[in-house]
Coordinates of C-alpha atoms in Angstrom, one line a residue:
X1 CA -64.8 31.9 -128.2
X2 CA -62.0 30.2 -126.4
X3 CA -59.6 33.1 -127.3
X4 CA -62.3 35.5 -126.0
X5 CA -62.3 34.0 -123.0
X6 CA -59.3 34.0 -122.5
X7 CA -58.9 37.9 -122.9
X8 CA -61.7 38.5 -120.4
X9 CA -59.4 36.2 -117.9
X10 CA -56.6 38.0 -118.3
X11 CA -58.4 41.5 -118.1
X12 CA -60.1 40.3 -114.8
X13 CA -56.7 39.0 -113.5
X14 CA -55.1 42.6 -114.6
X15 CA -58.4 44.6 -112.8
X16 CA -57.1 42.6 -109.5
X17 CA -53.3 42.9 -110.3
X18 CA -52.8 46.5 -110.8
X19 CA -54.0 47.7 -107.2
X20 CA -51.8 45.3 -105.3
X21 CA -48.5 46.6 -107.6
X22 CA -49.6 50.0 -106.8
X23 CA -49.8 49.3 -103.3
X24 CA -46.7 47.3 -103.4
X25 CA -44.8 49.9 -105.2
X26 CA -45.7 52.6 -102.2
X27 CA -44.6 49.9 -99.2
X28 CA -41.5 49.2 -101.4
X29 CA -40.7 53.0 -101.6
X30 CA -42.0 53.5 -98.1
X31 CA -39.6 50.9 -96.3
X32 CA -37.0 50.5 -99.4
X33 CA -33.0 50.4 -99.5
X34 CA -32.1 53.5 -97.3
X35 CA -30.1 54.0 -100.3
X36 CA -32.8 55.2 -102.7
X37 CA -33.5 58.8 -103.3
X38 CA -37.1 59.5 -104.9
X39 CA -37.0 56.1 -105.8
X40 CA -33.2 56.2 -107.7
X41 CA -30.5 55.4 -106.3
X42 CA -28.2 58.0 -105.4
X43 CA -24.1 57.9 -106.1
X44 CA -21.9 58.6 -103.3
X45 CA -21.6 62.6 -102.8
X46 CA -24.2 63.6 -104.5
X47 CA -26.1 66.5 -102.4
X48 CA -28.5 67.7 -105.0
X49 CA -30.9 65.4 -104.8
X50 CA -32.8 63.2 -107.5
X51 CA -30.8 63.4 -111.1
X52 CA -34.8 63.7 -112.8
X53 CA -35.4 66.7 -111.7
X54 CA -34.5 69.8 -113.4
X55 CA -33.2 72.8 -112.7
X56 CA -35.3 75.7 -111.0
X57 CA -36.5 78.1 -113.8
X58 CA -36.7 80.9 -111.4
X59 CA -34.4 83.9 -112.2
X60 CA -31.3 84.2 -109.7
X61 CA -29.4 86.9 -111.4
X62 CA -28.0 89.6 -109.2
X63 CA -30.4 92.8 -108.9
X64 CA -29.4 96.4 -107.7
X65 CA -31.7 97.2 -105.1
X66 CA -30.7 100.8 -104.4
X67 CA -34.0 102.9 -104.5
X68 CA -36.1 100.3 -104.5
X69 CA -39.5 100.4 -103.0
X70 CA -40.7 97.9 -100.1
X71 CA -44.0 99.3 -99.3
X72 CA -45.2 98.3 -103.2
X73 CA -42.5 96.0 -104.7
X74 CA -42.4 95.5 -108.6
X75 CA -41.3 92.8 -110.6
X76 CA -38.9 92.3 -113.6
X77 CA -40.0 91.3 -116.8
X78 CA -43.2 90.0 -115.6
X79 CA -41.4 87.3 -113.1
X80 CA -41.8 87.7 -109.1
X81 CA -38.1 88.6 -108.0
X82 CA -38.0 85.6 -104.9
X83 CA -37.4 82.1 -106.5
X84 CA -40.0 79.4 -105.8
X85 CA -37.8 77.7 -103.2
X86 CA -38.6 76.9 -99.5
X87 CA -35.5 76.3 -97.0
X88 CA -35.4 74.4 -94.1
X89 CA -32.1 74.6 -91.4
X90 CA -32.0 71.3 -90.1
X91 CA -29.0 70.7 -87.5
X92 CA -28.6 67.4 -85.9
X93 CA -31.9 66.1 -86.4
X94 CA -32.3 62.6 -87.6
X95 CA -35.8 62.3 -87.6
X96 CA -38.8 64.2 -88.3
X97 CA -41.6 64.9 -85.7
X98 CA -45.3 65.2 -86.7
X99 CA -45.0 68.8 -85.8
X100 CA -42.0 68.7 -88.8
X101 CA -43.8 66.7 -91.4
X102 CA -47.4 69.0 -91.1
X103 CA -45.4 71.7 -91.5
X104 CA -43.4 71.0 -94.1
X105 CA -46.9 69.7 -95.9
X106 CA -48.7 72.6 -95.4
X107 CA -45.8 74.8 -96.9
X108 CA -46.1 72.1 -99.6
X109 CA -49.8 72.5 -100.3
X110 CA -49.5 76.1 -100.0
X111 CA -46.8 77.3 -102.2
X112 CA -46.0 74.4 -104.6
X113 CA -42.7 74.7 -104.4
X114 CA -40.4 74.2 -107.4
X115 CA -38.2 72.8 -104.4
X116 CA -37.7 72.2 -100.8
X117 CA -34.1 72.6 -99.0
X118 CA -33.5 70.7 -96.1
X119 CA -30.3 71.9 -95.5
X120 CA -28.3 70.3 -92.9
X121 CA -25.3 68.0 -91.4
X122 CA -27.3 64.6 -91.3
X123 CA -26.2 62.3 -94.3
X124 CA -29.1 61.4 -96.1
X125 CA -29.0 57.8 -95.3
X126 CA -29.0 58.9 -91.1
X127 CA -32.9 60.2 -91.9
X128 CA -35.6 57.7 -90.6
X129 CA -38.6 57.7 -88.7
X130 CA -42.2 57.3 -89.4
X131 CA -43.0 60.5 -91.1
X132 CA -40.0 60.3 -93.2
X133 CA -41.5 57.6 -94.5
X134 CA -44.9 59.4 -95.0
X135 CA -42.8 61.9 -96.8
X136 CA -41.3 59.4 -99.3
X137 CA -44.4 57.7 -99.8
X138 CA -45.9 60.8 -101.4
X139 CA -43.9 61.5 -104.9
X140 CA -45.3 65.1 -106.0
X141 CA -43.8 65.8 -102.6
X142 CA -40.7 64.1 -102.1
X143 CA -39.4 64.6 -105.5
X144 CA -39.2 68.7 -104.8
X145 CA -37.2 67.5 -101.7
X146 CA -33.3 68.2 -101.7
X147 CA -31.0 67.5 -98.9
X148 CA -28.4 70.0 -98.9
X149 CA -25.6 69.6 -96.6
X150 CA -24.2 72.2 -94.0
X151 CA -21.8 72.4 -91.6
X152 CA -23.2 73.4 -88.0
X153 CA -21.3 77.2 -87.1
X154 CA -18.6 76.9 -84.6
X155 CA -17.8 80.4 -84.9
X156 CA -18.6 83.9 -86.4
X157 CA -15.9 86.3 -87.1
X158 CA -13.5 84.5 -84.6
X159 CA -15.9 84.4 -82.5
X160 CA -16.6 81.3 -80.8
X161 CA -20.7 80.4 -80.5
X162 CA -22.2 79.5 -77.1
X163 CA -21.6 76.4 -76.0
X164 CA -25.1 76.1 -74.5
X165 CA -26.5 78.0 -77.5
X166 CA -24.5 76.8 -80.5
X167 CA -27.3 75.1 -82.1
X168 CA -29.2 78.2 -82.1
X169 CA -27.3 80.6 -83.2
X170 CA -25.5 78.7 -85.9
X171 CA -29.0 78.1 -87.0
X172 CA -29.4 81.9 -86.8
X173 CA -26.1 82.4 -88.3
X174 CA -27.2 79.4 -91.2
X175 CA -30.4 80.7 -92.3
X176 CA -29.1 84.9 -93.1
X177 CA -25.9 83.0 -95.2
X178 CA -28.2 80.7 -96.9
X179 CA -30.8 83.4 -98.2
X180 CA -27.7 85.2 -99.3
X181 CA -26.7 82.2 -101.4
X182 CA -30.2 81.0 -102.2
X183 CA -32.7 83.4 -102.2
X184 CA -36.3 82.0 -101.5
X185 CA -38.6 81.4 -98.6
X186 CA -36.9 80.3 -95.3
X187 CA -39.1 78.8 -92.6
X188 CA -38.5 78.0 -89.2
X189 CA -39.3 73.6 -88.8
X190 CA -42.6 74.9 -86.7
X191 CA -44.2 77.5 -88.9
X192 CA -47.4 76.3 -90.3
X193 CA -48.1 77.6 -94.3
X194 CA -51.8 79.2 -94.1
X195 CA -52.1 81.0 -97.2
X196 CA -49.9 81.0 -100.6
X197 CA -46.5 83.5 -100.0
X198 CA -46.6 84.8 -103.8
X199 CA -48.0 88.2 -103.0
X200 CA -44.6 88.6 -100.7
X201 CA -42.6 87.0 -103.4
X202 CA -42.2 91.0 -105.3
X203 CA -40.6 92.6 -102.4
X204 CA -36.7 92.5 -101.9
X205 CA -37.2 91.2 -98.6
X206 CA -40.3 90.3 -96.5
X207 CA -40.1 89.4 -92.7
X208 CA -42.7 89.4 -89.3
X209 CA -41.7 92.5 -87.8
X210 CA -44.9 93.2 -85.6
X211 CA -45.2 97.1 -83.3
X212 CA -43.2 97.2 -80.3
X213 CA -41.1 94.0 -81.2
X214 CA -38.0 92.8 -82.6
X215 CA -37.5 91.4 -86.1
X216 CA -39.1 88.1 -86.2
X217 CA -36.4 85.6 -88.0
X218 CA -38.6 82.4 -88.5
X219 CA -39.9 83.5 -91.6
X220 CA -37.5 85.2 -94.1
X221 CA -38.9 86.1 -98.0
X222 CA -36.1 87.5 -99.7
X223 CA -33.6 87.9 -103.0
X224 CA -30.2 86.6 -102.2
X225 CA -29.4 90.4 -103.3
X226 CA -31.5 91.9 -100.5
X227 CA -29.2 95.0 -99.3
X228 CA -31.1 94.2 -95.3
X229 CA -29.1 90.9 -95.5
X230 CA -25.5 91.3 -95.6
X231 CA -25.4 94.3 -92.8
X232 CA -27.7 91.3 -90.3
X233 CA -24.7 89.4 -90.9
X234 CA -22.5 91.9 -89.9
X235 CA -24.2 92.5 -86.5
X236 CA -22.2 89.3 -86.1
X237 CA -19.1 91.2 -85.6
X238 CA -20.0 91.9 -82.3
X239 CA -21.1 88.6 -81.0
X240 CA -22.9 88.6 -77.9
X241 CA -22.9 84.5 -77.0
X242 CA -24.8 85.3 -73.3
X243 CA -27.8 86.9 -74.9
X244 CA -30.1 84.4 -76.4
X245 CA -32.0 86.5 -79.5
X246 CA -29.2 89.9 -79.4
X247 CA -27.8 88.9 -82.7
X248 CA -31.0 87.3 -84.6
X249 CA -33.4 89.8 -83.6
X250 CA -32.7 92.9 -81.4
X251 CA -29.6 94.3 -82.8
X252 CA -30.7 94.2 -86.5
X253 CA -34.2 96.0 -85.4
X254 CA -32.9 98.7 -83.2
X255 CA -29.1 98.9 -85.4
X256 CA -30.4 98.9 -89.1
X257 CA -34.4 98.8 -89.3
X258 CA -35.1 101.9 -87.1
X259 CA -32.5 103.8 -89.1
X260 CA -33.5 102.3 -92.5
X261 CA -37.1 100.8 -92.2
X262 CA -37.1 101.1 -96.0
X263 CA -34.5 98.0 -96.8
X264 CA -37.3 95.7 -95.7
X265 CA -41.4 94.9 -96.5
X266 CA -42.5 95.1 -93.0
X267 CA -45.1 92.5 -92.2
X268 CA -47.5 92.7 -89.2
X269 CA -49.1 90.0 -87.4
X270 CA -49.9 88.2 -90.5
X271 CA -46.7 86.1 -90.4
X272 CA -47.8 84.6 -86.9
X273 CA -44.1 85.7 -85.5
X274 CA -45.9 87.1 -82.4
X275 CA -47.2 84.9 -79.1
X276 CA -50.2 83.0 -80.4
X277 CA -49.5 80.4 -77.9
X278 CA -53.2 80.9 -76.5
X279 CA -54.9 80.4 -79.6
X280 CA -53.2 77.2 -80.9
X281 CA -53.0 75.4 -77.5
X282 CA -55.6 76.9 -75.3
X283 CA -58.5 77.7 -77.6
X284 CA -61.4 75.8 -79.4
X285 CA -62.7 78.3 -81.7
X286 CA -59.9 81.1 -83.4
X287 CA -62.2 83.4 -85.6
X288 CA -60.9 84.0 -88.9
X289 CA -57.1 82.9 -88.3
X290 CA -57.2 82.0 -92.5
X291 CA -58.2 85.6 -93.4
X292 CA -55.8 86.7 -90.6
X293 CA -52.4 84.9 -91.1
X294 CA -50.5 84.0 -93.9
X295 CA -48.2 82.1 -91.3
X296 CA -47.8 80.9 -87.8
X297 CA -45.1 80.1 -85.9
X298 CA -46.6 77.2 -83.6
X299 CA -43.5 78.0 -80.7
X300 CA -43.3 74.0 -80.4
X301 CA -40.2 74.4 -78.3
X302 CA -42.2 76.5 -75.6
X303 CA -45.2 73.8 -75.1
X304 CA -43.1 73.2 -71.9
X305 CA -43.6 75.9 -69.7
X306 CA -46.5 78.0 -71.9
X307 CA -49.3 75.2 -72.4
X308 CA -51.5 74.7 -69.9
X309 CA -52.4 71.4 -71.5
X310 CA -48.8 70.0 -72.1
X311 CA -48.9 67.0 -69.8
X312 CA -52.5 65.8 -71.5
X313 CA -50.3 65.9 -74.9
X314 CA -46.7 66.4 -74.3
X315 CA -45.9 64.9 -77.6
X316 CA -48.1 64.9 -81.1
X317 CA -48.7 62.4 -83.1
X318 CA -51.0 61.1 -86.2
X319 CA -53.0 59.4 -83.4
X320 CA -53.9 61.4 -80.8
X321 CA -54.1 64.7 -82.7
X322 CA -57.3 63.4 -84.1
X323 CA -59.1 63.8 -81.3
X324 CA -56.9 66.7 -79.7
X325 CA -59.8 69.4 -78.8
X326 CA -57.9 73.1 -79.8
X327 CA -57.3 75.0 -82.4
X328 CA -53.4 73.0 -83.5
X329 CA -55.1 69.7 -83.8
X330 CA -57.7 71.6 -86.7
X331 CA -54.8 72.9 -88.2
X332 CA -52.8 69.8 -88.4
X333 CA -55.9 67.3 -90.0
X334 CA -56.4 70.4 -92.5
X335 CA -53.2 68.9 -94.2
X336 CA -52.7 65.4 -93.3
X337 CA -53.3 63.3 -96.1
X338 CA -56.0 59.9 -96.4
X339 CA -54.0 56.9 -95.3
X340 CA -56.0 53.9 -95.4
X341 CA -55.6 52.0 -92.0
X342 CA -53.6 48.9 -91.7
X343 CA -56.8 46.6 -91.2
X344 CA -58.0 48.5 -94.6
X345 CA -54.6 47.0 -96.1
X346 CA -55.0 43.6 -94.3
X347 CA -58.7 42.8 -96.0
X348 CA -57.9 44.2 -98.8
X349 CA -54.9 41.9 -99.6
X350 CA -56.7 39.1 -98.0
X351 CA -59.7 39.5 -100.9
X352 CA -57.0 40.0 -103.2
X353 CA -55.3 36.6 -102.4
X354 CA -58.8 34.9 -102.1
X355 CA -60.0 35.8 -105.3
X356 CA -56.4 35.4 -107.5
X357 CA -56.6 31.5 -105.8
X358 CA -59.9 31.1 -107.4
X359 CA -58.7 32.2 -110.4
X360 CA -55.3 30.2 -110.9
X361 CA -57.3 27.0 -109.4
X362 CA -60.0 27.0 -111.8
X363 CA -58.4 24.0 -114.4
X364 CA -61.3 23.1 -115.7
X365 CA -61.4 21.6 -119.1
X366 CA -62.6 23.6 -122.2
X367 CA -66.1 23.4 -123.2
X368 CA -66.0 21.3 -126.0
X369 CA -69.1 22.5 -127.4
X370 CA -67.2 26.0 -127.8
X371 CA -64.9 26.8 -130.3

């Protein structure tokens, strides 16, 4: 009897145990070394992310796309042709926004990918902020996560970039050289996933190219073979630093896609590449914008001067987007995930402590009448 109690003790103790480690484990990776890297530490130099994580299975052999078809796509032994791999451009950003992290969740959530580039020229130990942390704290997530650095452009061809604009177009410049390296799914930091991007994933290239507009360039879907991205990057050639989207967008529509709308699956509207500024800032109802989109560019830089609500809320945050009336703030609590609260943490640790005293306090003496 005495041994039996003993075992129920120690089961009781381990019920009440096993919650606060798992808790404690989540803080500890949440405000851990800044050297860890999905919860390993990293070497010095190593840009690939977390050694326990292997390769991506996807196919990147080189394909021959001459004669292929855009309008249906195919694939190749049965595999979609665009890796599973989502790539962010990140230049000289240290910290991530809320806009940043529900974005980056929903394309998470959405497409499952096998992993996310955040490719930029911040060492990985520079990256902080509250929703850094959120990111770390979730390990499905963070372990798909690879920083992958990148030098900011300075140039194109000889050509020196706009001062004012160099952040820009090297970004521009960044995002057509790493599809050509990569292949995959490039988005823009504020384009929000609605729907899975498979069904694009078949096409050589896929990209928000709406009637009476300009290519759209925050949402690439493309084989690092795609014959479309090579002659973009030779638009380049003649750089025009003065005009803010020449190079990105209205050269390669009016130079290569109006001669050869064939190199490229032409996507309308349903990327959200067009001015939906309106319906995510302005609106409390947006009927059928799940059926309608597979993507939307949010235009989070333009809040400024195009939201007639942007001094109410000139910043978001996990906060105040719970009780921010349009259509964004449904979007964004769509893919925020549970947290409990801090008070939630507080009693919970405080019952914890309570009942563990009661426990390790009780030296009674055995019953002598058991055995």
């Amino acid at each position: 009897m005495r041994n039996q109690k003993r075992l129920l003790a120690l089961s009781f103790v381990s019920l009440l145990l096993f919650p606060g480690l798992c808790l404690y484990w989540t803080i500890y990776d949440i405000v851990g070394d800044s050297n860890r890297w999905n919860g390993t530490p990293i070497p010095a130099g190593n840009v690939e992310g977390s050694s326990d994580i292997s390769p991506a299975t996807e196919s990147f052999e080189s394909l021959d796309f001459s004669g292929f078809d855009n309008e249906t796509g195919r694939s190749f032994d049965g595999r979609l042709i665009v890796p599973n791999l989502i790539h962010y451009i990140r230049f000289n950003k240290t910290t991530f926004t809320f806009v940043d992290y529900v974005c980056l969740r929903s394309a998470y959530i959405q497409q499952k990918p096998e992993r996310i580039y955040l490719h930029t020229n911040v060492d990985v130990n520079n990256l902080t902020g509250r929703y850094w942390k959120w990111i770390q704290s979730e390990p499905d997530l963070y372990r798909r996560i690879v920083i992958q650095p990148i030098e900011l452009p300075s140039e194109i061809f000889g050509q020196s970039l706009s001062d004012g604009w160099r952040l820009y177009h090297g970004s521009d410049i960044a995002r057509i050289r790493t599809m050509m390296k990569y292949g995959g799914i490039y988005l823009d930091n504020d384009v929000y996933v609605v729907q899975n991007l498979d069904k694009y994933r078949k096409y050589e290239i896929a990209m928000g190219w709406d009637e009476g507009q300009f290519l759209g360039s925050q949402v690439i879907i493309a084989h690092h073979d795609a014959r479309f991205l090579p002659l973009w990057l030779n638009t380049y050639q003649q750089y025009h630093a003065d005009l803010w989207y020449y190079n990105a967008g209205e050269r390669p529509t009016t130079e290569i896609l109006h001669r050869q709308p064939e190199l490229m699956h032409r996507v309308k509207w349903r990327f959200g590449v067009h001015m939906l500024m309106q319906d995510l800032y302005d609106s409390m109802e947006w009927p059928d914008w799940r059926l309608n989109q597979d993507t939307i560019h949010l235009l989070i830089n333009h809040r400024s001067y195009l939201d007639p609500h942007f001094k109410e809320y000139p910043d978001f945050n996990d906060r105040n987007i719970q009780h921010y009336p349009y259509m964004f703030g449904q979007l964004a609590r769509l893919v925020l995930p549970k947290r409990p609260s801090s008070a939630t943490v507080r009693r919970y640790w405080n019952s914890t402590t309570v009942a563990l005293d009661g426990i390790v306090n009780d030296q009674r003496s055995p019953d002598p009448t058991h055995d």
